[in-house]
mmCIF file of C-alpha atoms in Angstrom:
data_model
loop_
_atom_site.group_PDB
_atom_site.id
_atom_site.type_symbol
_atom_site.label_atom_id
_atom_site.label_comp_id
_atom_site.label_asym_id
_atom_site.label_seq_id
_atom_site.Cartn_x
_atom_site.Cartn_y
_atom_site.Cartn_z
ATOM 1 C CA MET N 1 -27.188 10.011 -0.221
ATOM 2 C CA ASN N 2 -27.805 14.075 -0.085
ATOM 3 C CA LYS N 3 -26.822 13.996 3.612
ATOM 4 C CA THR N 4 -23.613 12.588 2.711
ATOM 5 C CA PHE N 5 -23.205 14.764 -0.130
ATOM 6 C CA SER N 6 -23.944 17.820 2.000
ATOM 7 C CA ASN N 7 -21.414 16.422 4.694
ATOM 8 C CA LEU N 8 -18.664 15.866 1.988
ATOM 9 C CA LYS N 9 -18.927 19.325 0.778
ATOM 10 C CA THR N 10 -18.679 21.306 4.577
ATOM 11 C CA PHE N 11 -15.637 19.042 4.581
ATOM 12 C CA TYR N 12 -14.145 20.170 1.567
ATOM 13 C CA HIS N 13 -14.841 23.827 2.553
ATOM 14 C CA LYS N 14 -13.312 23.137 5.501
ATOM 15 C CA LEU N 15 -10.200 21.961 4.237
ATOM 16 C CA GLY N 16 -9.608 25.427 2.672
ATOM 17 C CA SER N 17 -9.407 26.872 6.392
ATOM 18 C CA SER N 18 -6.030 27.135 7.502
ATOM 19 C CA PRO N 19 -6.558 27.693 11.148
ATOM 20 C CA TRP N 20 -9.151 24.876 11.286
ATOM 21 C CA PHE N 21 -6.526 22.332 9.361
ATOM 22 C CA TYR N 22 -4.152 23.541 11.857
ATOM 23 C CA LYS N 23 -6.178 22.609 14.815
ATOM 24 C CA ILE N 24 -7.388 19.270 13.401
ATOM 25 C CA SER N 25 -4.015 18.291 12.123
ATOM 26 C CA GLY N 26 -2.920 18.943 15.612
ATOM 27 C CA ILE N 27 -4.955 16.383 17.188
ATOM 28 C CA THR N 28 -4.751 13.976 14.327
ATOM 29 C CA ILE N 29 -0.810 13.691 14.405
ATOM 30 C CA PRO N 30 -0.526 11.470 17.359
ATOM 31 C CA TYR N 31 -2.458 8.719 16.335
ATOM 32 C CA VAL N 32 -1.209 9.049 12.432
ATOM 33 C CA ALA N 33 2.103 8.943 14.085
ATOM 34 C CA LEU N 34 1.561 5.746 16.368
ATOM 35 C CA PHE N 35 -0.331 3.631 13.395
ATOM 36 C CA SER N 36 2.630 4.366 10.979
ATOM 37 C CA PHE N 37 5.136 3.304 13.669
ATOM 38 C CA LEU N 38 3.210 0.362 13.908
ATOM 39 C CA PHE N 39 2.620 -0.590 10.448
ATOM 40 C CA LEU N 40 6.121 0.263 9.120
ATOM 41 C CA SER N 41 7.985 -1.812 11.835
ATOM 42 C CA ILE N 42 5.963 -4.699 11.754
ATOM 43 C CA GLY N 43 6.097 -4.831 7.475
ATOM 44 C CA ILE N 44 9.674 -3.976 7.191
ATOM 45 C CA VAL N 45 10.536 -6.186 10.180
ATOM 46 C CA TRP N 46 8.425 -9.308 8.889
ATOM 47 C CA GLY N 47 9.760 -8.963 5.276
ATOM 48 C CA VAL N 48 13.439 -8.283 6.206
ATOM 49 C CA PHE N 49 14.334 -10.453 8.686
ATOM 50 C CA PHE N 50 11.632 -13.186 8.477
ATOM 51 C CA SER N 51 10.034 -13.572 5.089
ATOM 52 C CA PRO N 52 11.522 -16.727 3.126
ATOM 53 C CA THR N 53 14.393 -16.570 1.291
ATOM 54 C CA ASP N 54 13.746 -16.281 -2.556
ATOM 55 C CA PHE N 55 14.850 -19.241 -4.456
ATOM 56 C CA LYS N 56 16.168 -17.494 -7.695
ATOM 57 C CA GLN N 57 17.741 -14.210 -5.617
ATOM 58 C CA GLY N 58 18.280 -15.266 -2.338
ATOM 59 C CA ASP N 59 18.021 -12.501 0.355
ATOM 60 C CA VAL N 60 18.605 -9.453 -1.856
ATOM 61 C CA TYR N 61 14.803 -9.638 -2.934
ATOM 62 C CA ARG N 62 13.990 -7.970 0.425
ATOM 63 C CA ILE N 63 14.909 -4.593 -1.000
ATOM 64 C CA ILE N 64 11.210 -5.157 -2.327
ATOM 65 C CA TYR N 65 10.196 -4.160 1.121
ATOM 66 C CA MET N 66 10.985 -0.958 0.684
ATOM 67 C CA HIS N 67 11.482 -0.388 -3.505
ATOM 68 C CA VAL N 68 8.240 -1.064 -3.770
ATOM 69 C CA PRO N 69 6.347 1.478 -0.938
ATOM 70 C CA ALA N 70 8.564 4.013 -1.745
ATOM 71 C CA ALA N 71 7.682 3.824 -5.377
ATOM 72 C CA SER N 72 4.063 3.456 -5.123
ATOM 73 C CA VAL N 73 4.130 6.719 -2.483
ATOM 74 C CA SER N 74 6.109 8.743 -4.712
ATOM 75 C CA GLN N 75 3.278 8.142 -7.721
ATOM 76 C CA ALA N 76 0.573 8.917 -5.412
ATOM 77 C CA ILE N 77 1.856 11.846 -3.995
ATOM 78 C CA TYR N 78 1.990 13.277 -7.394
ATOM 79 C CA TYR N 79 -1.076 12.210 -8.139
ATOM 80 C CA THR N 80 -2.754 14.176 -4.774
ATOM 81 C CA MET N 81 -0.744 16.859 -6.053
ATOM 82 C CA THR N 82 -2.188 16.862 -9.663
ATOM 83 C CA VAL N 83 -5.709 17.185 -7.731
ATOM 84 C CA ALA N 84 -4.484 20.067 -5.738
ATOM 85 C CA ALA N 85 -3.159 21.758 -8.742
ATOM 86 C CA VAL N 86 -6.471 21.486 -10.205
ATOM 87 C CA VAL N 87 -8.093 22.947 -7.186
ATOM 88 C CA SER N 88 -5.712 26.200 -6.470
ATOM 89 C CA MET N 89 -6.197 26.987 -10.315
ATOM 90 C CA ILE N 90 -9.732 26.795 -10.252
ATOM 91 C CA TRP N 91 -10.693 28.071 -7.203
ATOM 92 C CA ARG N 92 -7.505 29.426 -5.793
ATOM 93 C CA MET N 93 -7.793 27.939 -3.003
ATOM 94 C CA LYS N 94 -4.512 29.059 -0.711
ATOM 95 C CA MET N 95 -4.440 25.643 0.808
ATOM 96 C CA ALA N 96 -4.060 23.736 -2.020
ATOM 97 C CA GLY N 97 -0.909 25.530 -2.867
ATOM 98 C CA ILE N 98 0.389 25.087 0.694
ATOM 99 C CA PHE N 99 -0.415 21.319 0.101
ATOM 100 C CA ILE N 100 1.706 21.360 -3.180
ATOM 101 C CA LYS N 101 4.804 23.140 -1.568
ATOM 102 C CA SER N 102 4.154 20.818 1.596
ATOM 103 C CA MET N 103 4.329 17.479 -0.629
ATOM 104 C CA ALA N 104 6.847 18.196 -3.439
ATOM 105 C CA PRO N 105 10.156 17.436 -0.753
ATOM 106 C CA ILE N 106 8.820 14.357 0.382
ATOM 107 C CA GLY N 107 7.333 13.294 -3.178
ATOM 108 C CA ALA N 108 10.879 13.973 -4.001
ATOM 109 C CA SER N 109 12.655 12.047 -1.308
ATOM 110 C CA PHE N 110 10.282 8.999 -1.844
ATOM 111 C CA THR N 111 11.050 8.908 -5.272
ATOM 112 C CA PHE N 112 14.761 9.186 -4.684
ATOM 113 C CA LEU N 113 14.594 5.919 -2.610
ATOM 114 C CA ALA N 114 12.833 4.694 -5.223
ATOM 115 C CA LEU N 115 15.453 5.104 -7.628
ATOM 116 C CA ILE N 116 18.702 4.391 -5.324
ATOM 117 C CA SER N 117 16.963 1.217 -3.904
ATOM 118 C CA GLY N 118 16.381 0.109 -7.641
ATOM 119 C CA SER N 119 20.014 0.757 -8.479
ATOM 120 C CA ILE N 120 21.372 -1.179 -5.536
ATOM 121 C CA TRP N 121 18.736 -4.028 -6.152
ATOM 122 C CA GLY N 122 19.824 -3.951 -9.848
ATOM 123 C CA GLN N 123 23.530 -4.161 -9.337
ATOM 124 C CA PRO N 124 23.377 -8.071 -8.381
ATOM 125 C CA THR N 125 20.525 -9.318 -10.262
ATOM 126 C CA TRP N 126 20.826 -6.998 -13.395
ATOM 127 C CA GLY N 127 24.692 -7.180 -12.987
ATOM 128 C CA THR N 128 24.319 -2.904 -13.641
ATOM 129 C CA TRP N 129 23.275 -0.383 -11.145
ATOM 130 C CA TRP N 130 21.270 1.972 -14.021
ATOM 131 C CA ILE N 131 20.110 1.242 -17.303
ATOM 132 C CA TRP N 132 17.847 3.514 -19.660
ATOM 133 C CA ASP N 133 15.079 1.387 -19.189
ATOM 134 C CA ALA N 134 11.564 3.025 -19.995
ATOM 135 C CA ARG N 135 10.027 2.700 -16.287
ATOM 136 C CA LEU N 136 13.565 3.955 -14.803
ATOM 137 C CA THR N 137 13.628 6.758 -17.391
ATOM 138 C CA SER N 138 10.035 7.657 -16.279
ATOM 139 C CA THR N 139 10.779 7.710 -12.555
ATOM 140 C CA LEU N 140 14.112 9.985 -13.011
ATOM 141 C CA VAL N 141 11.658 12.035 -14.842
ATOM 142 C CA LEU N 142 9.274 12.346 -11.872
ATOM 143 C CA PHE N 143 11.945 12.992 -9.424
ATOM 144 C CA ILE N 144 13.241 15.831 -12.233
ATOM 145 C CA PHE N 145 9.598 16.918 -11.728
ATOM 146 C CA TYR N 146 9.645 16.845 -8.262
ATOM 147 C CA ILE N 147 12.967 19.054 -8.128
ATOM 148 C CA ALA N 148 11.534 21.416 -10.411
ATOM 149 C CA ILE N 149 9.054 22.023 -8.422
ATOM 150 C CA ILE N 150 10.634 22.879 -5.354
ATOM 151 C CA SER N 151 13.160 25.415 -7.239
ATOM 152 C CA LEU N 152 10.141 26.919 -9.254
ATOM 153 C CA TYR N 153 8.469 27.875 -5.781
ATOM 154 C CA SER N 154 11.801 28.970 -3.920
ATOM 155 C CA SER N 155 12.362 31.093 -7.080
ATOM 156 C CA PHE N 156 9.212 33.219 -6.223
ATOM 157 C CA SER N 157 8.952 36.066 -3.315
ATOM 158 C CA GLU N 158 4.915 36.196 -3.581
ATOM 159 C CA LYS N 159 3.009 33.532 -2.547
ATOM 160 C CA LYS N 160 -0.040 33.805 -4.413
ATOM 161 C CA SER N 161 2.194 33.845 -7.628
ATOM 162 C CA ALA N 162 4.210 30.783 -6.859
ATOM 163 C CA ASP N 163 1.217 28.702 -6.083
ATOM 164 C CA GLN N 164 0.127 29.572 -9.550
ATOM 165 C CA ALA N 165 3.238 28.683 -11.342
ATOM 166 C CA VAL N 166 3.810 25.856 -9.129
ATOM 167 C CA SER N 167 -0.065 24.793 -10.136
ATOM 168 C CA ILE N 168 1.171 24.981 -13.709
ATOM 169 C CA LEU N 169 3.943 23.141 -13.780
ATOM 170 C CA THR N 170 2.433 20.017 -11.552
ATOM 171 C CA LEU N 171 0.132 19.643 -14.104
ATOM 172 C CA VAL N 172 2.379 19.583 -16.899
ATOM 173 C CA GLY N 173 4.588 16.997 -14.953
ATOM 174 C CA ALA N 174 1.286 14.823 -14.869
ATOM 175 C CA VAL N 175 1.666 13.361 -18.019
ATOM 176 C CA ASN N 176 4.286 11.322 -17.090
ATOM 177 C CA LEU N 177 1.945 9.683 -14.678
ATOM 178 C CA PRO N 178 0.667 6.757 -16.627
ATOM 179 C CA ILE N 179 4.078 6.663 -18.889
ATOM 180 C CA ILE N 180 5.461 5.592 -15.879
ATOM 181 C CA LYS N 181 2.476 2.894 -15.010
ATOM 182 C CA LYS N 182 2.096 1.589 -18.121
ATOM 183 C CA SER N 183 5.866 1.396 -19.410
ATOM 184 C CA VAL N 184 6.549 -1.996 -18.566
ATOM 185 C CA ASP N 185 3.640 -2.988 -21.075
ATOM 186 C CA TRP N 186 4.312 -0.653 -23.746
ATOM 187 C CA TRP N 187 7.742 -1.441 -24.051
ATOM 188 C CA ASN N 188 10.501 -3.800 -23.827
ATOM 189 C CA THR N 189 11.839 -3.326 -20.420
ATOM 190 C CA LEU N 190 14.190 -5.124 -17.941
ATOM 191 C CA HIS N 191 12.323 -3.805 -15.546
ATOM 192 C CA GLN N 192 9.303 -6.731 -14.614
ATOM 193 C CA PRO N 193 5.612 -5.919 -14.577
ATOM 194 C CA ALA N 194 3.963 -5.584 -11.171
ATOM 195 C CA SER N 195 3.526 -8.308 -9.034
ATOM 196 C CA ILE N 196 0.580 -6.895 -7.040
ATOM 197 C CA LYS N 197 -2.634 -7.061 -9.171
ATOM 198 C CA PHE N 198 -6.035 -5.901 -7.761
ATOM 199 C CA THR N 199 -8.247 -7.520 -10.546
ATOM 200 C CA GLU N 200 -6.037 -11.244 -10.626
ATOM 201 C CA SER N 201 -4.004 -13.222 -8.350
ATOM 202 C CA SER N 202 -0.562 -11.579 -7.568
ATOM 203 C CA SER N 203 2.527 -13.374 -8.784
ATOM 204 C CA ILE N 204 4.246 -13.103 -5.509
ATOM 205 C CA SER N 205 3.776 -15.829 -2.741
ATOM 206 C CA PRO N 206 1.441 -15.038 0.207
ATOM 207 C CA GLU N 207 4.361 -15.279 2.921
ATOM 208 C CA MET N 208 6.130 -12.794 1.035
ATOM 209 C CA LEU N 209 2.968 -10.251 -0.103
ATOM 210 C CA TYR N 210 1.368 -10.185 3.399
ATOM 211 C CA PRO N 211 4.279 -8.225 4.825
ATOM 212 C CA LEU N 212 4.815 -6.266 1.581
ATOM 213 C CA ILE N 213 1.248 -5.247 1.812
ATOM 214 C CA ILE N 214 1.584 -4.253 5.734
ATOM 215 C CA SER N 215 4.747 -2.242 4.203
ATOM 216 C CA ILE N 216 2.849 -0.336 1.620
ATOM 217 C CA PHE N 217 0.058 0.931 4.075
ATOM 218 C CA GLY N 218 2.865 1.623 6.742
ATOM 219 C CA PHE N 219 4.602 4.056 4.108
ATOM 220 C CA TYR N 220 1.081 5.664 2.977
ATOM 221 C CA LEU N 221 0.507 6.545 6.883
ATOM 222 C CA VAL N 222 4.139 7.641 6.784
ATOM 223 C CA VAL N 223 3.587 10.006 4.346
ATOM 224 C CA LEU N 224 0.465 11.296 5.390
ATOM 225 C CA LEU N 225 2.130 11.670 8.947
ATOM 226 C CA SER N 226 5.158 13.906 7.148
ATOM 227 C CA GLY N 227 2.520 15.492 5.033
ATOM 228 C CA LEU N 228 0.092 17.001 8.011
ATOM 229 C CA MET N 229 3.379 17.747 9.651
ATOM 230 C CA ALA N 230 5.022 20.006 6.891
ATOM 231 C CA MET N 231 1.662 21.286 6.114
ATOM 232 C CA ARG N 232 1.482 22.728 9.818
ATOM 233 C CA ALA N 233 4.932 24.179 9.528
ATOM 234 C CA GLU N 234 3.818 26.127 6.256
ATOM 235 C CA ILE N 235 0.928 27.204 7.483
ATOM 236 C CA ALA N 236 2.523 28.698 10.452
ATOM 237 C CA LYS N 237 5.362 29.933 8.201
ATOM 238 C CA ARG N 238 2.175 32.083 6.002
ATOM 239 C CA GLU N 239 -0.147 32.709 8.999
ATOM 240 C CA ILE N 240 2.804 34.331 11.640
ATOM 241 C CA ASN N 241 1.152 37.550 11.713
ATOM 242 C CA LYS N 242 -2.163 36.641 11.646
ATOM 243 C CA GLU N 243 -4.546 37.504 14.952
ATOM 244 C CA TRP N 244 -5.358 33.209 15.059
ATOM 245 C CA PHE N 245 -2.476 32.113 14.422
ATOM 246 C CA LYS N 246 -1.260 34.566 17.752
ATOM 247 C CA ASN N 247 -3.405 33.572 19.894
ATOM 248 C CA TYR N 248 -3.518 29.678 19.209
ATOM 249 C CA MET K 1 16.786 -14.455 7.614
ATOM 250 C CA ILE K 2 19.809 -11.793 6.833
ATOM 251 C CA TYR K 3 21.672 -12.103 10.266
ATOM 252 C CA ASP K 4 24.241 -13.834 8.374
ATOM 253 C CA PHE K 5 25.840 -10.596 6.542
ATOM 254 C CA ASN K 6 27.256 -11.686 3.359
ATOM 255 C CA ASP K 7 27.990 -9.507 -0.245
ATOM 256 C CA TYR K 8 24.206 -9.442 -1.087
ATOM 257 C CA ASN K 9 22.486 -8.845 2.588
ATOM 258 C CA PHE K 10 24.639 -5.921 2.595
ATOM 259 C CA HIS K 11 22.827 -4.591 0.024
ATOM 260 C CA VAL K 12 19.986 -4.831 1.728
ATOM 261 C CA TRP K 13 21.423 -3.359 5.046
ATOM 262 C CA LEU K 14 21.874 -0.352 2.730
ATOM 263 C CA VAL K 15 18.984 0.286 1.633
ATOM 264 C CA LEU K 16 17.186 -0.236 4.820
ATOM 265 C CA LEU K 17 19.837 2.700 6.449
ATOM 266 C CA ILE K 18 18.749 4.935 3.457
ATOM 267 C CA THR K 19 15.165 4.385 4.430
ATOM 268 C CA VAL K 20 15.386 4.877 7.949
ATOM 269 C CA ALA K 21 17.431 8.116 7.472
ATOM 270 C CA LEU K 22 14.870 9.826 4.728
ATOM 271 C CA ILE K 23 11.476 8.924 6.633
ATOM 272 C CA SER K 24 13.468 10.454 9.719
ATOM 273 C CA LEU K 25 14.741 13.816 7.882
ATOM 274 C CA ASN K 26 11.134 13.832 6.365
ATOM 275 C CA LEU K 27 9.820 13.843 9.841
ATOM 276 C CA ILE K 28 12.291 16.219 11.706
ATOM 277 C CA VAL K 29 12.780 18.937 8.836
ATOM 278 C CA PRO K 30 9.351 19.878 9.375
ATOM 279 C CA LYS K 31 9.224 19.699 13.422
ATOM 280 C CA ILE K 32 12.345 21.791 13.606
ATOM 281 C CA ARG K 33 10.948 24.584 11.137
ATOM 282 C CA LEU K 34 7.914 24.502 13.311
ATOM 283 C CA ASN K 35 9.469 24.831 16.451
ATOM 284 C CA LYS K 36 11.593 27.592 15.238
ATOM 285 C CA ILE K 37 8.207 29.497 14.410
ATOM 286 C CA ASN K 38 6.330 28.928 17.493
ATOM 287 C CA LYS K 39 10.167 30.194 19.447
ATOM 288 C CA LEU K 40 9.540 33.741 17.068
ATOM 289 C CA LYS K 41 5.764 33.598 17.920
ATOM 290 C CA LYS K 42 6.937 33.734 22.147
ATOM 291 C CA ILE K 43 9.417 36.400 21.605
ATOM 292 C CA ASP K 44 6.855 38.507 19.869
ATOM 293 C CA LYS K 45 4.347 38.027 22.449
ATOM 294 C CA ASN K 46 6.909 38.875 25.070
#
């Protein structure tokens, strides 16, 4: 137990080192790329082309294989950014700032995908592209927070100040996360409650559920891959004049 | 299967297209940024 804790502590300290992260991410990226391509293509191809047609919605329900994973990762990215914001504020760790700066555009793009795919799905099933429903509105607020973080960061010329300001804004935005999660329970919404449940049986047929789980896993791997790539680019930008980077 | 291209299938194809475009963008943009910096590094070395 003590050894595990000690190893975790060492790993945490190593994460704070940009040369170490740059080197390790360079080694892991090809493997992550391979697995993300594998899971994403299996999940989406299985779901979109081979899963059974829904008896009520017909084929349009297949948007689920892109919409649900995108919505899931868009919130997960913000959760991780919140942890990084706490680390950045308490320990002033440079890598935490780099993480927030790199992940915000990725989070924004997946939130945009969740909103746009939901809208395209809503048109034939709800009869409207958009409604000021609690789930949709809180997800739109999440998207606005991502954009605000990106804009705030670019308004600073000094990186340290930018990291601190962005960390505060990220923490403010974290209030929205439980609201998104609970919006379908707290208010009467047009959006359905969660179909995949961990504590009880899911309300979705296994033939449709398996490709969905694989697709969700694929999306998480793609986020990991794009996150690693974006962080490497940000480290390179910030450390271009450092001796270790010149000799790498 | 969704090979027959009716109105509702168009919605699925559209979402699939946007998904592929956004994922590609997320991978291509950092790659280009890093390549540019590495080019600068090479010029600086020479």
